[in-house]
Amino acid sequence: MRTLSFDGNVFDEGNGWIYRKVMNWTLPGLFLGAVMIALINAGFFQAGKLPSFVPTLAALFSAIYIIPSVFVFPTAWFLSTGRTRLYKNSTIDLYKKKIVYHKAEKLVMSKPRYNVYSVTQLRSVDVKRGYYILHGSVTNETSGGSSGELKIPVAFDNMQLILEKARYR
């Protein structure tokens, strides 16, 4: 048996790429917002000191980039942190003829609630940017249901071992 655990670098490249991209685009807006507030408090935008179009451009830039950044950055950070906390508590166990995914569905009082999925007769794996979609006989060990596919986020180390288990890639 081999256990795959969470890897932050794999998460950033795979499932968490959109959060990182959004945070990288909006972080400068937070700094520019602080600079804009400092300039306003210093009296830089007082009437008569600057041409009339500069305060208009500053207000337009604030409305288009700075104000949305103040709301979007914390939202992306919060969602990324929540996903990371769940993935840190999830594991994938690789057996000779079976894959068991211990998925942390939610954290209650800092204790994870798990759904355990087992995949046998793995036929193929579709590789997407943020997920591996496993096709085979999937059983939800927690509730007893079954289906034909399972989505596993790209957030675990050595995920290429899952590809090696598939009969057809």
mmCIF file of C-alpha atoms in Angstrom:
data_model
loop_
_atom_site.group_PDB
_atom_site.id
_atom_site.type_symbol
_atom_site.label_atom_id
_atom_site.label_comp_id
_atom_site.label_asym_id
_atom_site.label_seq_id
_atom_site.Cartn_x
_atom_site.Cartn_y
_atom_site.Cartn_z
ATOM 1 C CA MET A 1 0.000 0.000 0.000
ATOM 2 C CA ARG A 2 1.126 3.532 -0.787
ATOM 3 C CA THR A 3 -0.475 6.653 0.679
ATOM 4 C CA LEU A 4 -0.583 9.918 -1.254
ATOM 5 C CA SER A 5 -0.875 13.034 0.890
ATOM 6 C CA PHE A 6 -1.415 16.722 0.223
ATOM 7 C CA ASP A 7 1.361 18.675 -1.490
ATOM 8 C CA GLY A 8 1.027 22.470 -1.618
ATOM 9 C CA ASN A 9 3.124 22.881 -4.770
ATOM 10 C CA VAL A 10 1.026 20.335 -6.654
ATOM 11 C CA PHE A 11 -2.120 22.122 -5.451
ATOM 12 C CA ASP A 12 -0.827 25.488 -6.702
ATOM 13 C CA GLU A 13 -0.071 24.032 -10.155
ATOM 14 C CA GLY A 14 -3.189 21.871 -10.353
ATOM 15 C CA ASN A 15 -6.402 22.544 -8.493
ATOM 16 C CA GLY A 16 -5.465 25.890 -6.920
ATOM 17 C CA TRP A 17 -4.062 27.647 -9.986
ATOM 18 C CA ILE A 18 -7.097 29.916 -10.380
ATOM 19 C CA TYR A 19 -6.879 31.146 -6.785
ATOM 20 C CA ARG A 20 -3.192 31.942 -7.143
ATOM 21 C CA LYS A 21 -3.800 33.700 -10.449
ATOM 22 C CA VAL A 22 -6.607 35.865 -8.987
ATOM 23 C CA MET A 23 -4.585 36.716 -5.890
ATOM 24 C CA ASN A 24 -1.541 37.651 -7.986
ATOM 25 C CA TRP A 25 -3.674 40.017 -10.082
ATOM 26 C CA THR A 26 -5.456 41.684 -7.173
ATOM 27 C CA LEU A 27 -2.667 42.012 -4.574
ATOM 28 C CA PRO A 28 -1.196 45.109 -6.266
ATOM 29 C CA GLY A 29 -4.663 46.675 -6.011
ATOM 30 C CA LEU A 30 -4.481 46.427 -2.222
ATOM 31 C CA PHE A 31 -1.109 48.194 -2.170
ATOM 32 C CA LEU A 32 -2.273 50.841 -4.626
ATOM 33 C CA GLY A 33 -5.351 51.381 -2.458
ATOM 34 C CA ALA A 34 -3.119 52.063 0.539
ATOM 35 C CA VAL A 35 -1.030 54.485 -1.546
ATOM 36 C CA MET A 36 -4.197 56.203 -2.783
ATOM 37 C CA ILE A 37 -5.456 56.660 0.791
ATOM 38 C CA ALA A 38 -2.067 58.047 1.858
ATOM 39 C CA LEU A 39 -2.094 60.536 -1.032
ATOM 40 C CA ILE A 40 -5.621 61.663 -0.198
ATOM 41 C CA ASN A 41 -4.729 62.108 3.488
ATOM 42 C CA ALA A 42 -1.587 64.057 2.559
ATOM 43 C CA GLY A 43 -3.703 66.503 0.557
ATOM 44 C CA PHE A 44 -2.250 65.544 -2.804
ATOM 45 C CA PHE A 45 -5.606 65.775 -4.578
ATOM 46 C CA GLN A 46 -6.598 69.222 -3.303
ATOM 47 C CA ALA A 47 -8.150 71.578 -5.782
ATOM 48 C CA GLY A 48 -5.703 73.809 -7.606
ATOM 49 C CA LYS A 49 -2.596 71.660 -7.102
ATOM 50 C CA LEU A 50 -3.192 69.246 -9.979
ATOM 51 C CA PRO A 51 -4.812 69.429 -13.387
ATOM 52 C CA SER A 52 -8.530 68.633 -13.238
ATOM 53 C CA PHE A 53 -8.262 65.314 -15.088
ATOM 54 C CA VAL A 54 -5.885 63.685 -12.518
ATOM 55 C CA PRO A 55 -8.472 63.281 -9.711
ATOM 56 C CA THR A 56 -10.958 62.012 -12.314
ATOM 57 C CA LEU A 57 -8.452 59.415 -13.540
ATOM 58 C CA ALA A 58 -7.622 58.429 -9.966
ATOM 59 C CA ALA A 59 -11.309 57.972 -9.147
ATOM 60 C CA LEU A 60 -11.844 55.933 -12.325
ATOM 61 C CA PHE A 61 -8.805 53.740 -11.591
ATOM 62 C CA SER A 62 -10.058 53.221 -8.044
ATOM 63 C CA ALA A 63 -13.511 52.198 -9.226
ATOM 64 C CA ILE A 64 -12.201 49.804 -11.884
ATOM 65 C CA TYR A 65 -9.241 48.147 -10.138
ATOM 66 C CA ILE A 66 -8.671 49.103 -6.498
ATOM 67 C CA ILE A 67 -12.157 48.698 -5.037
ATOM 68 C CA PRO A 68 -12.786 45.286 -6.691
ATOM 69 C CA SER A 69 -9.325 44.137 -5.532
ATOM 70 C CA VAL A 70 -10.243 44.919 -1.934
ATOM 71 C CA PHE A 71 -13.136 42.443 -2.178
ATOM 72 C CA VAL A 72 -11.769 39.837 -4.594
ATOM 73 C CA PHE A 73 -8.387 39.186 -2.952
ATOM 74 C CA PRO A 74 -9.758 38.198 0.480
ATOM 75 C CA THR A 75 -12.456 36.069 -1.156
ATOM 76 C CA ALA A 76 -9.917 34.140 -3.257
ATOM 77 C CA TRP A 77 -7.631 33.749 -0.253
ATOM 78 C CA PHE A 78 -10.480 32.479 1.921
ATOM 79 C CA LEU A 79 -11.620 29.940 -0.683
ATOM 80 C CA SER A 80 -8.064 28.748 -1.307
ATOM 81 C CA THR A 81 -7.398 28.339 2.402
ATOM 82 C CA GLY A 82 -10.640 26.418 2.894
ATOM 83 C CA ARG A 83 -9.826 24.039 0.055
ATOM 84 C CA THR A 84 -6.284 23.578 1.346
ATOM 85 C CA ARG A 85 -7.536 22.717 4.826
ATOM 86 C CA LEU A 86 -9.836 20.053 3.407
ATOM 87 C CA TYR A 87 -7.183 18.595 1.115
ATOM 88 C CA LYS A 88 -4.639 18.423 3.946
ATOM 89 C CA ASN A 89 -7.007 16.099 5.771
ATOM 90 C CA SER A 90 -7.685 13.948 2.681
ATOM 91 C CA THR A 91 -5.533 11.023 1.573
ATOM 92 C CA ILE A 92 -5.388 8.526 -1.274
ATOM 93 C CA ASP A 93 -4.389 4.925 -0.560
ATOM 94 C CA LEU A 94 -3.092 2.932 -3.507
ATOM 95 C CA TYR A 95 -3.414 -0.825 -3.240
ATOM 96 C CA LYS A 96 -2.505 -3.401 -5.840
ATOM 97 C CA LYS A 97 -5.985 -3.560 -7.406
ATOM 98 C CA LYS A 98 -7.834 -0.764 -5.636
ATOM 99 C CA ILE A 99 -7.641 2.988 -4.998
ATOM 100 C CA VAL A 100 -9.202 4.345 -1.814
ATOM 101 C CA TYR A 101 -9.828 8.102 -1.566
ATOM 102 C CA HIS A 102 -10.479 9.397 1.960
ATOM 103 C CA LYS A 103 -12.137 12.704 1.113
ATOM 104 C CA ALA A 104 -12.622 15.258 3.888
ATOM 105 C CA GLU A 105 -16.017 16.748 3.043
ATOM 106 C CA LYS A 106 -16.119 19.366 5.798
ATOM 107 C CA LEU A 107 -14.409 20.314 9.016
ATOM 108 C CA VAL A 108 -16.625 20.300 12.093
ATOM 109 C CA MET A 109 -14.998 21.606 15.268
ATOM 110 C CA SER A 110 -11.603 21.144 13.516
ATOM 111 C CA LYS A 111 -12.333 17.449 12.994
ATOM 112 C CA PRO A 112 -12.866 16.265 9.427
ATOM 113 C CA ARG A 113 -15.914 14.343 8.257
ATOM 114 C CA TYR A 114 -14.868 11.828 5.648
ATOM 115 C CA ASN A 115 -16.467 10.169 2.680
ATOM 116 C CA VAL A 116 -14.479 7.129 1.644
ATOM 117 C CA TYR A 117 -14.516 6.196 -2.037
ATOM 118 C CA SER A 118 -12.971 3.016 -3.383
ATOM 119 C CA VAL A 119 -12.209 2.489 -7.058
ATOM 120 C CA THR A 120 -11.779 -0.997 -8.443
ATOM 121 C CA GLN A 121 -11.537 -2.083 -12.066
ATOM 122 C CA LEU A 122 -10.042 1.264 -13.054
ATOM 123 C CA ARG A 123 -10.509 1.517 -16.814
ATOM 124 C CA SER A 124 -9.233 4.988 -17.637
ATOM 125 C CA VAL A 125 -8.194 8.323 -16.182
ATOM 126 C CA ASP A 126 -9.032 11.674 -17.760
ATOM 127 C CA VAL A 127 -6.455 14.278 -16.796
ATOM 128 C CA LYS A 128 -7.823 17.825 -16.538
ATOM 129 C CA ARG A 129 -6.008 20.878 -15.225
ATOM 130 C CA GLY A 130 -7.493 20.676 -11.743
ATOM 131 C CA TYR A 131 -8.844 17.124 -11.515
ATOM 132 C CA TYR A 132 -8.213 13.514 -12.360
ATOM 133 C CA ILE A 133 -11.460 11.836 -13.382
ATOM 134 C CA LEU A 134 -11.262 8.109 -12.678
ATOM 135 C CA HIS A 135 -13.548 5.800 -14.667
ATOM 136 C CA GLY A 136 -14.235 2.391 -13.201
ATOM 137 C CA SER A 137 -16.244 0.787 -10.454
ATOM 138 C CA VAL A 138 -16.563 3.493 -7.793
ATOM 139 C CA THR A 139 -18.156 2.711 -4.444
ATOM 140 C CA ASN A 140 -18.938 5.234 -1.725
ATOM 141 C CA GLU A 141 -17.982 3.206 1.343
ATOM 142 C CA THR A 142 -19.600 5.728 3.689
ATOM 143 C CA SER A 143 -23.120 5.773 2.240
ATOM 144 C CA GLY A 144 -23.029 2.615 0.129
ATOM 145 C CA GLY A 145 -23.732 4.248 -3.234
ATOM 146 C CA SER A 146 -21.920 3.457 -6.445
ATOM 147 C CA SER A 147 -21.127 5.239 -9.686
ATOM 148 C CA GLY A 148 -18.874 4.995 -12.695
ATOM 149 C CA GLU A 149 -16.523 7.920 -12.097
ATOM 150 C CA LEU A 150 -14.734 9.816 -9.355
ATOM 151 C CA LYS A 151 -13.143 13.276 -9.446
ATOM 152 C CA ILE A 152 -9.925 13.601 -7.489
ATOM 153 C CA PRO A 153 -8.365 17.081 -7.232
ATOM 154 C CA VAL A 154 -4.795 17.543 -8.398
ATOM 155 C CA ALA A 155 -3.401 18.311 -4.952
ATOM 156 C CA PHE A 156 -1.550 15.166 -3.869
ATOM 157 C CA ASP A 157 2.039 14.059 -4.303
ATOM 158 C CA ASN A 158 2.959 11.336 -6.833
ATOM 159 C CA MET A 159 -0.395 11.439 -8.628
ATOM 160 C CA GLN A 160 1.193 9.866 -11.704
ATOM 161 C CA LEU A 161 0.927 6.566 -9.821
ATOM 162 C CA ILE A 162 -2.842 6.739 -10.364
ATOM 163 C CA LEU A 163 -2.254 6.977 -14.116
ATOM 164 C CA GLU A 164 -0.089 3.878 -13.981
ATOM 165 C CA LYS A 165 -2.937 1.904 -12.400
ATOM 166 C CA ALA A 166 -5.334 2.626 -15.274
ATOM 167 C CA ARG A 167 -5.609 0.015 -17.994
ATOM 168 C CA TYR A 168 -6.194 2.586 -20.723
ATOM 169 C CA ARG A 169 -5.033 6.179 -20.505
#
